[in-house]
CSV table of C-alpha atoms in Angstrom, one decimal:
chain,number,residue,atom,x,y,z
A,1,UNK,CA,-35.2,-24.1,39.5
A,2,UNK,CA,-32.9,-26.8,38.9
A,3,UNK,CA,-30.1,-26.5,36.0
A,4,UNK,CA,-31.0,-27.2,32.6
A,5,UNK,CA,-34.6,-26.5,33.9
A,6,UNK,CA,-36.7,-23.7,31.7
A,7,UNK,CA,-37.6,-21.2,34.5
A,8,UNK,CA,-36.3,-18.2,36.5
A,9,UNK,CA,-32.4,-17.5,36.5
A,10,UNK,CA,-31.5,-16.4,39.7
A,11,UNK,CA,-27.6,-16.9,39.1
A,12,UNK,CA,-27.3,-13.1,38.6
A,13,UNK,CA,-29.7,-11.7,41.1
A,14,UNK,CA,-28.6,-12.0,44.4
A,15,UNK,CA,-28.2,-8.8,46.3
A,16,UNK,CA,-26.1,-8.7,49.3
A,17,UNK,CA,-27.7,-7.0,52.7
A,18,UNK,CA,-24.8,-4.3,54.0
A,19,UNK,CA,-24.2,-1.8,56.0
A,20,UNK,CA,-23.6,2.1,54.9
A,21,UNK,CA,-21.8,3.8,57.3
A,22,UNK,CA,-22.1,7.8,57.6
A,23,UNK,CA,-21.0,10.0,59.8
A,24,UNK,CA,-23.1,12.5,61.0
A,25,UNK,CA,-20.5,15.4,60.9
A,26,UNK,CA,-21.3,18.7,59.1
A,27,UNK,CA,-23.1,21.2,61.3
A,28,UNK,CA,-24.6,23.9,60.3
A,29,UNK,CA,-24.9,27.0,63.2
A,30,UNK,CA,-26.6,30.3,62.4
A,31,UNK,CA,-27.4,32.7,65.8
A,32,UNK,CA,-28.6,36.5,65.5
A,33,UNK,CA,-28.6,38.6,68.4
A,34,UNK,CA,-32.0,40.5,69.0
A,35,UNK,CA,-31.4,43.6,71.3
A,36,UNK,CA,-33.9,44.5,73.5
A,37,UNK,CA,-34.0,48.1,72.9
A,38,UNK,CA,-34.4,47.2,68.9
A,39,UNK,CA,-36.9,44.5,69.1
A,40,UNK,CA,-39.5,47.7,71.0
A,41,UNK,CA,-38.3,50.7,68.6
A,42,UNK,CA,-40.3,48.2,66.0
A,43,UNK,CA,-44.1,47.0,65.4
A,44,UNK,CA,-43.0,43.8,63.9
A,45,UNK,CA,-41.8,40.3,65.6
A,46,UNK,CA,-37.7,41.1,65.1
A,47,UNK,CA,-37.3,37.6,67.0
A,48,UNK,CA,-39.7,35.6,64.4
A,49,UNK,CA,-37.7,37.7,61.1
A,50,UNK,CA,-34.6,37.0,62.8
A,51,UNK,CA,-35.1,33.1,63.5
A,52,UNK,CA,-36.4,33.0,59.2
A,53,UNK,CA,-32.9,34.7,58.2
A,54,UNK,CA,-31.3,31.9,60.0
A,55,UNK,CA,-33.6,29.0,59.1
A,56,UNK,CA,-33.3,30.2,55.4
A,57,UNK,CA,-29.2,30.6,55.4
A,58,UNK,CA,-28.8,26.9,57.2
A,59,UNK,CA,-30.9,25.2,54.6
A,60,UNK,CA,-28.9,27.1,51.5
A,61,UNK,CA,-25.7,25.8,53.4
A,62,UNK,CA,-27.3,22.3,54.1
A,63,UNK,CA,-28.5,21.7,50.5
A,64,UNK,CA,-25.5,23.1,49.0
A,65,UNK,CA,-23.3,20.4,50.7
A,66,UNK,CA,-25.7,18.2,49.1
A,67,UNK,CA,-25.0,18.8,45.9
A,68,UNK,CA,-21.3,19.3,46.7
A,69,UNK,CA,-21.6,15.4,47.7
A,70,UNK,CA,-23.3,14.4,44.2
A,71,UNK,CA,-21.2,16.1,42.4
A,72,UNK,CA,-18.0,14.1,44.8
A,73,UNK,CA,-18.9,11.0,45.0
A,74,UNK,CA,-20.6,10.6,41.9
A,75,UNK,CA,-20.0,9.5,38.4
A,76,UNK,CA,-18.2,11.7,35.3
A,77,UNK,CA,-20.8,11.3,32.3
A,78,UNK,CA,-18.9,10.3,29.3
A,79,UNK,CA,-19.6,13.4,27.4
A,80,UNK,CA,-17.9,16.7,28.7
A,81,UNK,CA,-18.1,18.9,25.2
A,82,UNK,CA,-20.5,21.8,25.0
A,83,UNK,CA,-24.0,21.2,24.6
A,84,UNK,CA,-25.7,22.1,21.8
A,85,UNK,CA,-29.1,20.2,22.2
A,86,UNK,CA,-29.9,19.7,25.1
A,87,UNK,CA,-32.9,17.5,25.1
A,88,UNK,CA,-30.3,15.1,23.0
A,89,UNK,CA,-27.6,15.9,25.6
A,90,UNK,CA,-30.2,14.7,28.3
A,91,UNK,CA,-31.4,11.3,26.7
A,92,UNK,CA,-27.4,10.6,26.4
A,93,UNK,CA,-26.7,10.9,29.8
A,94,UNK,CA,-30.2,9.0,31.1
A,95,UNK,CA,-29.0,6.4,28.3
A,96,UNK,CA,-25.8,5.9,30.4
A,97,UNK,CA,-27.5,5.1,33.3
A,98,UNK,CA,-30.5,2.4,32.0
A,99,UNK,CA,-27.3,0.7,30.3
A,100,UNK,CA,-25.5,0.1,33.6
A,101,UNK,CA,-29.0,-1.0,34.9
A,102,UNK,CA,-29.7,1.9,36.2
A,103,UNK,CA,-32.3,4.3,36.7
A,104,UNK,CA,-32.5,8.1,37.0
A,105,UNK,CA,-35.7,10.7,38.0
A,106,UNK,CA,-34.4,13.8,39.5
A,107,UNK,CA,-32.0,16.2,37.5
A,108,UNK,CA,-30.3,19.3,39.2
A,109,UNK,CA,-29.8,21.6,37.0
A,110,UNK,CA,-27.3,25.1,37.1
A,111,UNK,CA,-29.6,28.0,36.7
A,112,UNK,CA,-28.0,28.7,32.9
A,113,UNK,CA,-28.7,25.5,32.3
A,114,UNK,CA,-31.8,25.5,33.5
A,115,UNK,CA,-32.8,28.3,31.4
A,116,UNK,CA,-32.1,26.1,28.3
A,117,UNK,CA,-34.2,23.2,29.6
A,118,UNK,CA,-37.0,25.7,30.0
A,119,UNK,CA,-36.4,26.8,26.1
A,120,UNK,CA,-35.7,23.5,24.8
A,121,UNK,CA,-39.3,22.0,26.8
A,122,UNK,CA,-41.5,25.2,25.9
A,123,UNK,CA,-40.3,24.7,22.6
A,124,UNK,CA,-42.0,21.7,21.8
A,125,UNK,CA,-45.5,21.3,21.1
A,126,UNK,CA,-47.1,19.5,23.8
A,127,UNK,CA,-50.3,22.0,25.2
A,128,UNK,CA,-50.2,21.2,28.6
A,129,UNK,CA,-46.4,21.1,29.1
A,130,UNK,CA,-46.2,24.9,27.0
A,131,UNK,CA,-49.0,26.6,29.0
A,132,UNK,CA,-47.5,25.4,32.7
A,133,UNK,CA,-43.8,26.8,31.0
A,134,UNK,CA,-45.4,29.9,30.4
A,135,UNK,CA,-47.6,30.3,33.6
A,136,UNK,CA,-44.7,29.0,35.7
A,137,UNK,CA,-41.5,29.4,34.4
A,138,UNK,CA,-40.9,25.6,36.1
A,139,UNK,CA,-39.9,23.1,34.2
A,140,UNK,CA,-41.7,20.6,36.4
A,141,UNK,CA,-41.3,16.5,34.8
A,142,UNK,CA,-40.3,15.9,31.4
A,143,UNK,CA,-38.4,12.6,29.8
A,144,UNK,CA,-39.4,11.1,33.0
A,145,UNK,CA,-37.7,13.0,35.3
A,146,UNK,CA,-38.1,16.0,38.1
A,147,UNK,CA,-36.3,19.3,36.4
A,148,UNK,CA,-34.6,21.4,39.4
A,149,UNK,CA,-33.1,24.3,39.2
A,150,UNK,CA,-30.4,24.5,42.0
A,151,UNK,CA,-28.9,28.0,42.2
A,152,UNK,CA,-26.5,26.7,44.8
A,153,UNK,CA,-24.8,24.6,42.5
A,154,UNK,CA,-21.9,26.9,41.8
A,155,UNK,CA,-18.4,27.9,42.8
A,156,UNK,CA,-16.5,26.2,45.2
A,157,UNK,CA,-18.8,23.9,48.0
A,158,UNK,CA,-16.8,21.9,51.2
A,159,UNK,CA,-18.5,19.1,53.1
A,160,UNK,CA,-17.7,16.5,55.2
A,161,UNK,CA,-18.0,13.0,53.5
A,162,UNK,CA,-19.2,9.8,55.2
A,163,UNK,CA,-15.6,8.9,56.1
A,164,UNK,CA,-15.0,12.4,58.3
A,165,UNK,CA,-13.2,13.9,55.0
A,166,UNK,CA,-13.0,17.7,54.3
A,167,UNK,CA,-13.5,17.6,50.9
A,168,UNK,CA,-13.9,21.0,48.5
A,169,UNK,CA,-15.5,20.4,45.5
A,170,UNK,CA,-15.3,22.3,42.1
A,171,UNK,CA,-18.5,22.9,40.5
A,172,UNK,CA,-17.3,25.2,37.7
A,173,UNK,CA,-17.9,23.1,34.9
A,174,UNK,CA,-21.2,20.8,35.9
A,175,UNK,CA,-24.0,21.7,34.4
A,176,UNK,CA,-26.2,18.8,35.8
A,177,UNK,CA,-26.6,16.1,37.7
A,178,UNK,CA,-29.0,13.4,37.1
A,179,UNK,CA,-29.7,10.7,39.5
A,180,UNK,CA,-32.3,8.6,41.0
A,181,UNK,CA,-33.3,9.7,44.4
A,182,UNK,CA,-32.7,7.3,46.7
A,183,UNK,CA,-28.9,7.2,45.8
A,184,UNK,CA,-28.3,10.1,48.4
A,185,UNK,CA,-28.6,9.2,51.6
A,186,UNK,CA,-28.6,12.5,53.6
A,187,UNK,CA,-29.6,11.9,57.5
A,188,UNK,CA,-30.6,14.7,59.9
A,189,UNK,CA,-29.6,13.5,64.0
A,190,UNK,CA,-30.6,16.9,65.1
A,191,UNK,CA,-31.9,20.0,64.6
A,192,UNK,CA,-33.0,22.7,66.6
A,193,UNK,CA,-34.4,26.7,66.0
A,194,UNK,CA,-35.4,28.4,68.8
A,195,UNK,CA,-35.4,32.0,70.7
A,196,UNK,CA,-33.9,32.2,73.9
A,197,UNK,CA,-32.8,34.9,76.7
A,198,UNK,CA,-29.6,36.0,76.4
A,199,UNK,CA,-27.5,36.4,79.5
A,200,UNK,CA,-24.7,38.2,78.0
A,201,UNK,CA,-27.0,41.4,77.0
A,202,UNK,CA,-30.3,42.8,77.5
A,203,UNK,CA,-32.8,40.9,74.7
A,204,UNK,CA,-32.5,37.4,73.3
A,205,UNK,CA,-30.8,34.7,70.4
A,206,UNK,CA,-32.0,33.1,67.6
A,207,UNK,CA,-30.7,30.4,66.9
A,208,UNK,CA,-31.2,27.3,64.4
A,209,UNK,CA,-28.7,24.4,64.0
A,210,UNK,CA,-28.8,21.3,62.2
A,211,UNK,CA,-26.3,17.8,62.3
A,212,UNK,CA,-26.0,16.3,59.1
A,213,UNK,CA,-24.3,13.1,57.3
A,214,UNK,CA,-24.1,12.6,53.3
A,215,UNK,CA,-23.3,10.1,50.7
A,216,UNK,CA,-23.8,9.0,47.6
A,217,UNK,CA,-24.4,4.8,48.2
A,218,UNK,CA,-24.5,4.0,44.5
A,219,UNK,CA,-22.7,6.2,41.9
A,220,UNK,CA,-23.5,4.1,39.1
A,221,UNK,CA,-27.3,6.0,40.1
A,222,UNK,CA,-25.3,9.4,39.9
A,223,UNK,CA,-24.3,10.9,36.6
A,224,UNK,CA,-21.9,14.4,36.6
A,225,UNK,CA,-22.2,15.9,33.3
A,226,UNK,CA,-19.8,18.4,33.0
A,227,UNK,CA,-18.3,21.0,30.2
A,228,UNK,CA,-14.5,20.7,30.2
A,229,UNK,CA,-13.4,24.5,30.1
A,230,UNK,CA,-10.5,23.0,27.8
């Protein structure tokens, strides 16, 4: 379109093709022993139990670090007082994010807060939303967006950023994150479970191990809301 001409604008719509760099560096290791003598005093697999344990502790490490990277490297809501509606609270944050252009459809959630999502959702009449609360006790979509309850969002979480970083995050005060989902780029290089013979002793390893890389590639797409303990 030519200036002056009625049409399309496209003065403010060009988008630049770049790189994201991110190093794969936080590795995740968890290796049982499975004696010999133990695994035949029992009637059940000990090397498929054992190899579950470890699959189940490297993925509550690996999606910890997750959140531990949201919460990083993305951005402080404007509000940080208590909340005392929370479906309000919600559409305040979301309201952030649509003004920057933005657009949010997951929000992970503390499980305290959590708990006051599934209040404030059950308490409105909507049949279908109220008897899936009920039956459920999961939160599922509402305002538009995916309700998770992440119990590992909590306490103190370390992760390597995409730079090589150590970086230990806080998590005290969030109480959610909201976020559209392809603003975390998390990217797997390898991964591995397996059972193997052990030549140290008599019976076998499991082991599972996973190689990781985060970051957030556009924070105005990641919103912290937080409760300043002040």
């Amino acid at each position: 379109v030519s200036p002056g001409t009625p049409g399309r604008d496209f003065t403010d719509t060009a988008v630049a093709d770049t790189l994201i760099p991110i190093q794969l560096n936080n590795n995740f290791q968890r290796s049982y022993k499975i004696y010999g003598v133990q695994a035949a005093a029992v009637d059940f697999a000990v090397g498929e139990e054992a190899l579950a344990t470890a699959t189940q502790e490297i993925r509550q490490g690996w999606m910890q670090s997750g959140l531990g990277c949201l919460v990083q490297e993305g951005t402080a809501a404007t509000l940080d007082t208590a909340i005392t509606d929370v479906k309000e609270d919600i559409i305040a944050t979301r309201t952030e994010i649509v003004t920057g252009k933005g657009r949010a459809n997951v929000v992970m959630c503390t499980p305290e807060f959590y708990g006051k999502v599934l209040l404030a959702g059950g308490a409105e009449f909507t049949p279908t939303m109220n008897d899936r609360i009920a039956s459920t006790g999961n939160v599922g979509q509402w305002l538009g967006m995916t309700f998770v309850e992440a119990n590992g969002l909590t306490g103190s979480i370390t992760y390597y950023d995409s730079s090589g970083t150590l970086k230990t995050v806080d998590t005290s005060e969030v109480q959610y994150i909201m976020y559209y989902h392809e603003a975390l780029s998390v990217i797997n290089n390898f991964e591995v479970a397996r059972i193997i013979d052990s030549e140290r002793f008599a019976g076998s390893l499991a082991q599972v191990e996973m190689n990781t890389g985060y970051k957030v590639t556009n924070a105005d797409l990641v919103f912290v809301r937080k409760v300043d303990a002040a």
